[in-house]
Short mmCIF file of C-alpha atoms in Angstrom, two decimals:
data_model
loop_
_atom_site.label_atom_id
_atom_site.label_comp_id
_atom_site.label_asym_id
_atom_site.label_seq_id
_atom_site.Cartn_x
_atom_site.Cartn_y
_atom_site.Cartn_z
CA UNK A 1 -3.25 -45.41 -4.70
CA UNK A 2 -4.08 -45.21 -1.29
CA UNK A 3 -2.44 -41.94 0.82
CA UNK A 4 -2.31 -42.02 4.83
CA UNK A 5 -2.34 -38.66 5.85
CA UNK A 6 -4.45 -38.74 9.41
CA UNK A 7 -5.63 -35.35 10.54
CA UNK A 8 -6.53 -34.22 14.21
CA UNK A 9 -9.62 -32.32 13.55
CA UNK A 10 -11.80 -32.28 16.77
CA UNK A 11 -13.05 -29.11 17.82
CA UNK A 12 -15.16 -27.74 20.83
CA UNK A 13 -18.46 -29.35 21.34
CA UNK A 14 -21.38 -26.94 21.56
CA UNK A 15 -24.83 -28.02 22.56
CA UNK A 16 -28.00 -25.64 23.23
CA UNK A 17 -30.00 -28.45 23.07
CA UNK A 18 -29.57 -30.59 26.30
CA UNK A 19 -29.28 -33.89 24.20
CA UNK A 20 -27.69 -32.53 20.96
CA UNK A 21 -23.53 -31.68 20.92
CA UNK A 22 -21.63 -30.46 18.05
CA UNK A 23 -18.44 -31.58 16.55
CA UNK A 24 -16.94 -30.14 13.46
CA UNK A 25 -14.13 -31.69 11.02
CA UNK A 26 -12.36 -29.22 8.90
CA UNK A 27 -12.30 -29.90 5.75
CA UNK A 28 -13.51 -29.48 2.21
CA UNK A 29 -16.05 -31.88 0.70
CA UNK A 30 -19.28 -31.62 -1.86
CA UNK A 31 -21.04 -35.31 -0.68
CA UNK A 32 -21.39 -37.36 2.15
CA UNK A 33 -22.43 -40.84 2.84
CA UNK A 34 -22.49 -43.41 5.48
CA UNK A 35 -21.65 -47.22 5.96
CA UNK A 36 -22.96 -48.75 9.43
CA UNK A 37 -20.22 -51.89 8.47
CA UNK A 38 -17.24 -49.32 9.16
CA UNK A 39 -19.12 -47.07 11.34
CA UNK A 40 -17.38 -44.24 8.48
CA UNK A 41 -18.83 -41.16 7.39
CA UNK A 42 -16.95 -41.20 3.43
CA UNK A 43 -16.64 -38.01 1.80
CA UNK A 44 -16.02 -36.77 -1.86
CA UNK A 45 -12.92 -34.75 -1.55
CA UNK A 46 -11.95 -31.74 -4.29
CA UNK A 47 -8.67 -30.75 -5.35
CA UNK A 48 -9.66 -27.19 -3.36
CA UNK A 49 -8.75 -29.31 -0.28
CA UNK A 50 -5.06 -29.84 -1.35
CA UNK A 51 -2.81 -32.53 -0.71
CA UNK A 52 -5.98 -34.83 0.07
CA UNK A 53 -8.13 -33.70 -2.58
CA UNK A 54 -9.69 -35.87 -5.36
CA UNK A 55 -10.52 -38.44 -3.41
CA UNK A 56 -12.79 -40.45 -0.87
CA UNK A 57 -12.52 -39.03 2.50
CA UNK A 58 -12.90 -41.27 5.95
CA UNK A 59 -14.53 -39.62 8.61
CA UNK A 60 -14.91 -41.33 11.94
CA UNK A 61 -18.29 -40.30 13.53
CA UNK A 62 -16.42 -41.00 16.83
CA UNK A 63 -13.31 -39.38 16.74
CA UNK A 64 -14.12 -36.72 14.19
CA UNK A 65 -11.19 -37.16 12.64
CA UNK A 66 -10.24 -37.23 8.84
CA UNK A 67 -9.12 -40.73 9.16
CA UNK A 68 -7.59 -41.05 5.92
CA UNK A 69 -7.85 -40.64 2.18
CA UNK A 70 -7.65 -42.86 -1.06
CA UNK A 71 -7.61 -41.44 -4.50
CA UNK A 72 -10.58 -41.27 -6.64
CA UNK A 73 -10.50 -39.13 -9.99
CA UNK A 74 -10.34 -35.35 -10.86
CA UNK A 75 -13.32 -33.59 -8.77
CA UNK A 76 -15.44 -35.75 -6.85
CA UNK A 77 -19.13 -34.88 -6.75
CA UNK A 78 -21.91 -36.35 -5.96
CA UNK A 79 -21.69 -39.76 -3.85
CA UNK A 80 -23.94 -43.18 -3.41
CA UNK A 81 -23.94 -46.13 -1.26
CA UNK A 82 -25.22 -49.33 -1.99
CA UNK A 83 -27.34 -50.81 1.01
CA UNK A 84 -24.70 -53.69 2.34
CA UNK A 85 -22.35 -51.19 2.22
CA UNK A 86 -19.77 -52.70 -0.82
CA UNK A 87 -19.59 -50.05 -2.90
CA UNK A 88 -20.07 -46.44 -3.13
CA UNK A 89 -20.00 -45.06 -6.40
CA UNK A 90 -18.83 -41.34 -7.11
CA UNK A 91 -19.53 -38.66 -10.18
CA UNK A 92 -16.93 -36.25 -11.40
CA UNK A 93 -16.71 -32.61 -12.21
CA UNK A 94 -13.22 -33.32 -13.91
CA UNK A 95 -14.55 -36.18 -16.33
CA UNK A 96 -17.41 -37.11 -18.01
CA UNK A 97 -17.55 -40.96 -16.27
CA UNK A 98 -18.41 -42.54 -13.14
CA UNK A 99 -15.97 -45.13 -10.13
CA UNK A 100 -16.49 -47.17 -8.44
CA UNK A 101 -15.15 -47.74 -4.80
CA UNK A 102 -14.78 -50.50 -2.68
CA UNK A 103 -15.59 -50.18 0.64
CA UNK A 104 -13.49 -53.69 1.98
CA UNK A 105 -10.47 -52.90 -0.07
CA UNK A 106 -10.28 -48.64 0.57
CA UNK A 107 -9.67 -48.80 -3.12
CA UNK A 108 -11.02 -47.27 -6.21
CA UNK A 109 -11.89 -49.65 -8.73
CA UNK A 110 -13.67 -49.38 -12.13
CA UNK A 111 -14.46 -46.33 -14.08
CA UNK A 112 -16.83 -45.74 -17.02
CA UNK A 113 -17.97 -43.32 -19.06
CA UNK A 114 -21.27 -41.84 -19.21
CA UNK A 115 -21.86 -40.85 -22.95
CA UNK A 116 -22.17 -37.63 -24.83
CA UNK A 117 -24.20 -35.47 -27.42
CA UNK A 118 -23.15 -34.20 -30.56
CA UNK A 119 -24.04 -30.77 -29.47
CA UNK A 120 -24.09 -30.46 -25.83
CA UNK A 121 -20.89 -32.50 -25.49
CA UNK A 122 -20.35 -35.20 -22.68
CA UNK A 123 -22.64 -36.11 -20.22
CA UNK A 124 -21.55 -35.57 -16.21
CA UNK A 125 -23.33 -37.72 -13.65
CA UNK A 126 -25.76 -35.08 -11.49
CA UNK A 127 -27.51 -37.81 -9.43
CA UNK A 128 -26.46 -41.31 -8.56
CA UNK A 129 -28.74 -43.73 -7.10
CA UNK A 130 -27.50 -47.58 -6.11
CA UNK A 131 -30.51 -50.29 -6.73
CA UNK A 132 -31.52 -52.01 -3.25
CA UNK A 133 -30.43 -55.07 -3.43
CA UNK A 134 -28.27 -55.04 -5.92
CA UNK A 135 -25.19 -53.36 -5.48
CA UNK A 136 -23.64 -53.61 -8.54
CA UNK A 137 -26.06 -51.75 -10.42
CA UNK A 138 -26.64 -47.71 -10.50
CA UNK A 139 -29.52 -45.41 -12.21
CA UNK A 140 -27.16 -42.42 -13.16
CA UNK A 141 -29.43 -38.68 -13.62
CA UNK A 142 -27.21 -37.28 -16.14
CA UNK A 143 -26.32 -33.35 -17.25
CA UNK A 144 -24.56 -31.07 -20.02
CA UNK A 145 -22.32 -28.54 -18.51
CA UNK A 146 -22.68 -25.06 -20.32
CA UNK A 147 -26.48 -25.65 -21.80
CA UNK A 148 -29.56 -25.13 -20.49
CA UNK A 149 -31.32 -27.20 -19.65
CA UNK A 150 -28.70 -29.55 -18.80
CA UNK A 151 -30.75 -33.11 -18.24
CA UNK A 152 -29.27 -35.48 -20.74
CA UNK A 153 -31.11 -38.44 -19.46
CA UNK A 154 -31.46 -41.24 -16.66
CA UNK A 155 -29.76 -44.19 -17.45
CA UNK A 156 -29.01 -47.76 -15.98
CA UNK A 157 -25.82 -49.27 -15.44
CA UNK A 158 -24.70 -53.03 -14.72
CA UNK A 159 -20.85 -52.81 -13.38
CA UNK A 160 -19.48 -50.50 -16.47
CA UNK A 161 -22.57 -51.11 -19.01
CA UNK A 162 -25.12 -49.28 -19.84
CA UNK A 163 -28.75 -50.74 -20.69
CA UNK A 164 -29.81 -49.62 -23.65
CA UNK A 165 -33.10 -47.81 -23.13
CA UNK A 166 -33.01 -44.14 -20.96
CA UNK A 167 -35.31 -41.40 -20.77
CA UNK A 168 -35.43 -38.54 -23.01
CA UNK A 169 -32.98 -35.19 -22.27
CA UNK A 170 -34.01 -32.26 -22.18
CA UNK A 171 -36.87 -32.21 -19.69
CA UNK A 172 -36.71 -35.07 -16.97
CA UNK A 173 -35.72 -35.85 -13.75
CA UNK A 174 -32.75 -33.85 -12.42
CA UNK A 175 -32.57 -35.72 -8.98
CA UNK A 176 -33.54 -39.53 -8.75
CA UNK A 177 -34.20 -41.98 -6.14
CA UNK A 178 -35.28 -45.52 -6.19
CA UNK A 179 -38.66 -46.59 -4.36
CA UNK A 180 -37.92 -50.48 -5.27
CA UNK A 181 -35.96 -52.75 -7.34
CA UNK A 182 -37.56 -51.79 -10.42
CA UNK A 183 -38.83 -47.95 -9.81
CA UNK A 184 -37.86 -44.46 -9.39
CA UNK A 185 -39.12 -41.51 -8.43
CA UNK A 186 -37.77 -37.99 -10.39
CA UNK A 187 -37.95 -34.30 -9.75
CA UNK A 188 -37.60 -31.70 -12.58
CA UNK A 189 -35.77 -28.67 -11.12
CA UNK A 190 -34.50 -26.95 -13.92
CA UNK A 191 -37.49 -26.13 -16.20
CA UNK A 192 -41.36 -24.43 -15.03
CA UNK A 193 -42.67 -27.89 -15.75
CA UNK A 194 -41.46 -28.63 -12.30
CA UNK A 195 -42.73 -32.02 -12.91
CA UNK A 196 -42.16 -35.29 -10.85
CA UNK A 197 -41.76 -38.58 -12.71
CA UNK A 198 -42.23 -41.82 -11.92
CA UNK A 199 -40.01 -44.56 -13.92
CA UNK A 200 -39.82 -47.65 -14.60
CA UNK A 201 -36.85 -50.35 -14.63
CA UNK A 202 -36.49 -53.05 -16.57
CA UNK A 203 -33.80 -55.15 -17.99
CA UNK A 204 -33.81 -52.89 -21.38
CA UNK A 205 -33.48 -49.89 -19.11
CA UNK A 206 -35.36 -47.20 -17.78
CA UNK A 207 -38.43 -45.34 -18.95
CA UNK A 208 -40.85 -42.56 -18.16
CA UNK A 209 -44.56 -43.60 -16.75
CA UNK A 210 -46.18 -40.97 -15.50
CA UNK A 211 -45.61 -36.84 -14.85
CA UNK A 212 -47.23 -34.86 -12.37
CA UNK A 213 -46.39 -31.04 -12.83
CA UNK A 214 -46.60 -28.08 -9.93
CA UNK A 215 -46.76 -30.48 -6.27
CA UNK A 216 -43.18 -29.05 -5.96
CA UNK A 217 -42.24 -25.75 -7.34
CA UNK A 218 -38.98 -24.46 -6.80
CA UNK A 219 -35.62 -24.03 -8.51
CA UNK A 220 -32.64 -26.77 -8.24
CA UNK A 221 -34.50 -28.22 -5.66
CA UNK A 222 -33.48 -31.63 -4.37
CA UNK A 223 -35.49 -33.84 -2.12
CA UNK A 224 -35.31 -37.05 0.41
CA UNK A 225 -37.31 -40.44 0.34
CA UNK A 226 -39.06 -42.94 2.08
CA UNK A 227 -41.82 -44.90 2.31
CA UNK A 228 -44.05 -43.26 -0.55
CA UNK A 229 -43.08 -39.51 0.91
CA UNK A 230 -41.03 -37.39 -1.28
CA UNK A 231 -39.18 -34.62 1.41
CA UNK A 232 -38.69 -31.52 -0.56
CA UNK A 233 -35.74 -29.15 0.85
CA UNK A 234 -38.00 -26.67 0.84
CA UNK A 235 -40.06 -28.19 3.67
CA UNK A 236 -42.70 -29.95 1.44
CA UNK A 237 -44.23 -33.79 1.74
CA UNK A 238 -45.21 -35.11 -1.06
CA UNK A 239 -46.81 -38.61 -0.84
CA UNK A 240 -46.47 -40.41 -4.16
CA UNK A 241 -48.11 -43.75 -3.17
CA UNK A 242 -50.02 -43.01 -5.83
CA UNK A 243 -50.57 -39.83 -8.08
CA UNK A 244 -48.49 -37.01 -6.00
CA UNK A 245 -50.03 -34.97 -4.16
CA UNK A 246 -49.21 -32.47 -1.54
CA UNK A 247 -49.40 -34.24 1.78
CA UNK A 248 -48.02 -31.49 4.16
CA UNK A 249 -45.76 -28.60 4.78
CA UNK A 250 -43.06 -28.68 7.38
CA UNK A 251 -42.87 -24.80 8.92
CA UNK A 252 -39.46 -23.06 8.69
CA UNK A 253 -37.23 -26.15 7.01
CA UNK A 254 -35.50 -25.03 3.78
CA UNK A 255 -32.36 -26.75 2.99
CA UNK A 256 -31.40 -30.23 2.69
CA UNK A 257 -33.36 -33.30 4.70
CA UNK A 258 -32.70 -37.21 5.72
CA UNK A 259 -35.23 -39.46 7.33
CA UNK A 260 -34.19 -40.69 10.33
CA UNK A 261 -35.50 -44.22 10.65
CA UNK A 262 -34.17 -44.63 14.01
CA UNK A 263 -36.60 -41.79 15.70
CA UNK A 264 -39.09 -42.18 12.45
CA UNK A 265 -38.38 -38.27 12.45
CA UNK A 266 -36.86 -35.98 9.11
CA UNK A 267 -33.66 -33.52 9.54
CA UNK A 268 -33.15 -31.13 8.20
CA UNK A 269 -29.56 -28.69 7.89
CA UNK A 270 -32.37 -25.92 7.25
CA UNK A 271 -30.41 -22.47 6.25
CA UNK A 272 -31.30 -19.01 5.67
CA UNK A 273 -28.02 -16.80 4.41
CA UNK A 274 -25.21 -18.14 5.72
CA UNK A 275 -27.53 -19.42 9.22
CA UNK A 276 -27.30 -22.96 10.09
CA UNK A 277 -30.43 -24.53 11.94
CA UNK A 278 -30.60 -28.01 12.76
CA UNK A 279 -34.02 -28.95 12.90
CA UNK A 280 -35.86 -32.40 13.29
CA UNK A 281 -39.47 -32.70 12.49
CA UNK A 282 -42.30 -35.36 13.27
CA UNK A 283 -43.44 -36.81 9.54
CA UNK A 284 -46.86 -37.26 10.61
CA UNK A 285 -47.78 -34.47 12.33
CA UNK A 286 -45.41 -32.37 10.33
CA UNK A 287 -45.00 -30.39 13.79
CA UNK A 288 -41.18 -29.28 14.55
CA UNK A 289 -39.43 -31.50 17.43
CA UNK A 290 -36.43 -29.55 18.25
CA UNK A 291 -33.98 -26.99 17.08
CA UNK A 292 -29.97 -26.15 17.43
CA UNK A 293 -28.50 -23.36 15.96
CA UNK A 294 -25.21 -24.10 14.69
CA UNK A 295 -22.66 -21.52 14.95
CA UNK A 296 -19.28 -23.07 14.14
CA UNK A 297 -20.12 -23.41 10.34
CA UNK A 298 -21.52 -21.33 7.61
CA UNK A 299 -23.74 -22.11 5.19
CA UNK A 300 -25.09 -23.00 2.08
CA UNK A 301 -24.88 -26.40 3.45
CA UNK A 302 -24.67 -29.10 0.57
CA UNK A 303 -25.88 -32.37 2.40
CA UNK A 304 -26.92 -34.00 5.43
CA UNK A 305 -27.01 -38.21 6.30
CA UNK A 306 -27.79 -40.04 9.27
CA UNK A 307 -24.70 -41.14 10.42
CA UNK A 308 -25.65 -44.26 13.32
CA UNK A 309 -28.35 -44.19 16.17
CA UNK A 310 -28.38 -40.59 17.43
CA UNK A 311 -25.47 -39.30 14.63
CA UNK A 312 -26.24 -36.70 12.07
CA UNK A 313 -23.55 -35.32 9.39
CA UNK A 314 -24.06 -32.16 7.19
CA UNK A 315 -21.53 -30.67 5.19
CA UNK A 316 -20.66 -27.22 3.46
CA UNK A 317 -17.39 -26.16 1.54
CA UNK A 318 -14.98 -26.31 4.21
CA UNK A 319 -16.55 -28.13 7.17
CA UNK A 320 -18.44 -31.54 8.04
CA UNK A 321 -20.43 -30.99 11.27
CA UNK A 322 -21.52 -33.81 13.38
CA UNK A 323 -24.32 -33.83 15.72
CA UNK A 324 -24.61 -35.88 18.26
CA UNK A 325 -27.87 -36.64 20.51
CA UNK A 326 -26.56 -37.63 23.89
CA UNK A 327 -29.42 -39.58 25.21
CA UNK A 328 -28.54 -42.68 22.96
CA UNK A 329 -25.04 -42.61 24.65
CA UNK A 330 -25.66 -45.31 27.14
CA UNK A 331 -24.25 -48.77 26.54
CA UNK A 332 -26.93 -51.01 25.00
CA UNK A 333 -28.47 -48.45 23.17
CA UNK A 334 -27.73 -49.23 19.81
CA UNK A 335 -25.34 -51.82 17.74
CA UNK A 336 -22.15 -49.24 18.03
CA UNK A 337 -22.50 -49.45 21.76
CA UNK A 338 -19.35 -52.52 21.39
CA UNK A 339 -16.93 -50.72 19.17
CA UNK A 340 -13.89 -52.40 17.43
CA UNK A 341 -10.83 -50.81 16.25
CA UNK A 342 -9.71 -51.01 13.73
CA UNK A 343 -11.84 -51.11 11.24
CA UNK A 344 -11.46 -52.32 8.93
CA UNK A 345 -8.30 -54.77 9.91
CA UNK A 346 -5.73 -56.91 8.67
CA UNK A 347 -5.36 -58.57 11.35
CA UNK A 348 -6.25 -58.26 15.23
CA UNK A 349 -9.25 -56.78 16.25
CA UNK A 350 -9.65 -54.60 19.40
CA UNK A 351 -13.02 -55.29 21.11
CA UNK A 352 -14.18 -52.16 23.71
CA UNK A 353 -17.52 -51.73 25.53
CA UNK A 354 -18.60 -54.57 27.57
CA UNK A 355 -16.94 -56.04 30.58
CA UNK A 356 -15.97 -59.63 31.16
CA UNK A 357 -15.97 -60.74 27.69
CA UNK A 358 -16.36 -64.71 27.87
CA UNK A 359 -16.44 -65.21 24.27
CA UNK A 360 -16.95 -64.42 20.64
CA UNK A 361 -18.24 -65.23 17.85
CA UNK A 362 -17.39 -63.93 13.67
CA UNK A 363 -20.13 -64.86 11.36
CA UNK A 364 -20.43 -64.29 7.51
CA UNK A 365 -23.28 -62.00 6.32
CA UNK A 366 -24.96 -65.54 5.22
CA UNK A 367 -25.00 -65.86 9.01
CA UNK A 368 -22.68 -68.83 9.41
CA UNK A 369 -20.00 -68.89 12.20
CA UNK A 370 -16.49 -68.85 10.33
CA UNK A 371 -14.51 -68.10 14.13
CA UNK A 372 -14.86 -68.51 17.32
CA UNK A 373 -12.72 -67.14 20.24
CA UNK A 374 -12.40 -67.46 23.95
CA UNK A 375 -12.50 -64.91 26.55
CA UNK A 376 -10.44 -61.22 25.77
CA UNK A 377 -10.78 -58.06 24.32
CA UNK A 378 -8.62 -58.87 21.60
CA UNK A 379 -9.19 -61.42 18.65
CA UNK A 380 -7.24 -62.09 15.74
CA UNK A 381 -9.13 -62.45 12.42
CA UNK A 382 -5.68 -62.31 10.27
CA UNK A 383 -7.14 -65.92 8.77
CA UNK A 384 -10.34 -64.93 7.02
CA UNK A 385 -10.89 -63.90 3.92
CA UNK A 386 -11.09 -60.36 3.05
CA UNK A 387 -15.30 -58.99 3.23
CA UNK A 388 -17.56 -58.30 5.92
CA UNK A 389 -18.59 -59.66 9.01
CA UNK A 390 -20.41 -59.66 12.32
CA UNK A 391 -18.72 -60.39 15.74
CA UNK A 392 -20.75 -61.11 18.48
CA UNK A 393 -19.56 -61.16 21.97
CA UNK A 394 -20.66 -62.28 24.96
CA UNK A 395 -20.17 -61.50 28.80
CA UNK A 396 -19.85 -63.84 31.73
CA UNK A 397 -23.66 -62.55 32.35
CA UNK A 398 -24.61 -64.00 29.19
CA UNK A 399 -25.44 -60.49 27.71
CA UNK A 400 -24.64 -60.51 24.11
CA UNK A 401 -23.57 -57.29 21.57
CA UNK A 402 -22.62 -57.44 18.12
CA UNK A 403 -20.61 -55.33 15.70
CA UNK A 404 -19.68 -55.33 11.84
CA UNK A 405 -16.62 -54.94 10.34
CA UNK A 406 -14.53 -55.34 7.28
CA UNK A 407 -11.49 -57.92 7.30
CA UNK A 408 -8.95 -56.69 4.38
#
């Protein structure tokens, strides 16, 4: 079920920092992710939001607007993308199982459960991680609700089935990410182990291969990753190239962190109380870059994601804020400088951002041409096949931008 209910939502930008402005969305959430095919920020919704609660969320990073909404289950939690952007897959407070949704279709689509104990009951999904490269497969950190501790295991899933080997409950890793194909890394946060594991998939499943105890030591603490650096949310860089170690200490960050590939710096939505601070810091020299207070939201602030070149999203309960650095807002500057609306479409496509369009192109992500158009900001796609593709388009100069988007 899909419901369209748009919502006008942009508020007052604010901006300390020359290059950084401030949007705000109003509305309730727990997770955020982001797909660079839709240019969408997508959003687990709770029933605490009413009429659009339990489901997805569609946030437009450039209207910040709640675009829309499509059902999802009872109490959406925790959210992951896969890396071409097909499928994000959601955990539930409300039921012991995991969905699937696809990104192409706005649609939910299959749901399976995640197991229980005889005496800690079912399992809930805590962490959800989507293999790269293959997006039909999850590693799924899972919990107990009411007993402590509450880790009941990582475990692999194909589609709706599970691979038989996971790690032991009990004591294990709370949050998850994957470093490859066929590895994670894992933080325990619930017991004074405070151990970080590194696992091990195969096509039995997943297992335990080393522990490392006391590089992080804090609490429910969750962390980022990339490239061999574990980002703590309490400011910490741990390098686990090899056996962890502590590799430096960002000053002042404590709250959630992405790595920003784009300016090869790490945000963080770094609160103290209820004090927002955006902060971005250089990964090398583990020095702080810049700083914006943000006053029109409260904290504790759940999550933050990259959301574009430039475009940073946190979230707490009742607000998505959307920061904005203004010196990538010159045509050219990145792939969303040609926008096209909408997105996704069932038909014509509107193309905006360059001048004098002489032609275009649509190719399939296997990078064959499947259209071609002449000159005109408007192009009808109404005869491909639903999926994702890139348009390129061309000026009379011979200048050339592309775009994705999703044909329904």
């Amino acid at each position: 079920m899909r419901i369209k209910l748009p919502l006008l939502v942009l508020l007052t930008t604010f901006s300390t920092v020359a290059q950084l402005q401030v949007f705000t969305v109003n509305v309730n959430t727990n997770d955020l992710v982001y797909d660079s095919v839709t240019n969408k920020i997508y959003a687990s919704l709770p029933s605490s939001n009413g009429t659009n609660g339990n489901s997805i969320g569609i946030i437009s990073p450039i209207t910040y607007t709640l675009e829309n909404t499509a059902f999802i289950g009872s109490e959406p939690t925790v959210l992951a993308i896969s890396d071409n952007g097909q499928y994000i897959y959601s955990g539930f407070a409300g039921s012991s199982t995991v969905r699937r949704f696809d990104v192409a279709t706005q649609t939910a689509g299959i749901q399976f459960g995640l197991g229980s104990d005889n005496t800690t009951g079912p399992n809930y999904a805590e962490d959800i991680e989507v293999m790269p490269g293959f997006p039909q497969t999850i590693a799924v950190a899972r919990k107990n609700n009411g007993f402590s501790p509450r880790h009941e295991g990582v475990a692999i899933y194909d589609d709706n089935v599970q691979r038989p080997t996971t790690t032991p409950d009990h004591t294990g890793s709370n949050r998850i990410e994957f470093t490859g194909p066929n590895s994670l890394v894992g933080y325990n946060n619930e017991t004074t182990e405070f151990g970080i594991r590194k696992l091990s998939v195969t096509a039995s499943g997943v297992t335990n291969t080393s522990v490392t105890q006391n590089v992080m030591q804090n609490f429910y603490l969750d962390f980022s990753y990339h490239n061999n650096r574990m980002y703590s949310f309490d400011g910490k860089v741990v390098d686990v190239s090899g056996v962890p170690y502590l590799a430096g200490q960002f000053t002042g960050a404590t709250g959630p962190s992405v790595y920003d590939t784009y300016y090869n710096q790490v945000a963080f939505a770094s609160y103290s109380g209820s004090v927002i601070t955006f902060k971005r810091y250089n990964p090398e020299t583990f020095l702080l870059a810049n700083s914006l207070a943000i006053t029109q939201a409260t904290g504790p602030v759940k999550s933050i994601i990259t959301c574009g070149n430039g475009c940073y999203a946190l979230n707490t309960a009742n607000k998505v804020v959307i920061i904005k650095d203004s010196t990538l807002s010159t045509p050219g500057a990145d792939s969303n400088a040609i926008a096209v609306a909408p997105n996704p479409t069932t038909g014509w496509l509107q193309v905006s951002g360059i001048a004098n369009i002489a032609a275009s192109e649509i190719h399939d992500l296997n990078g064959r041409v499947v259209m071609r158009s002449g000159s005109g900001e408007q192009v009808n796609v109404e005869g491909l096949e639903s999926g994702l593709y890139v348009i390129r388009v061309s000026d009379e100069a011979g200048n050339v931008l592309v775009s994705k988007f999703v044909k329904k």
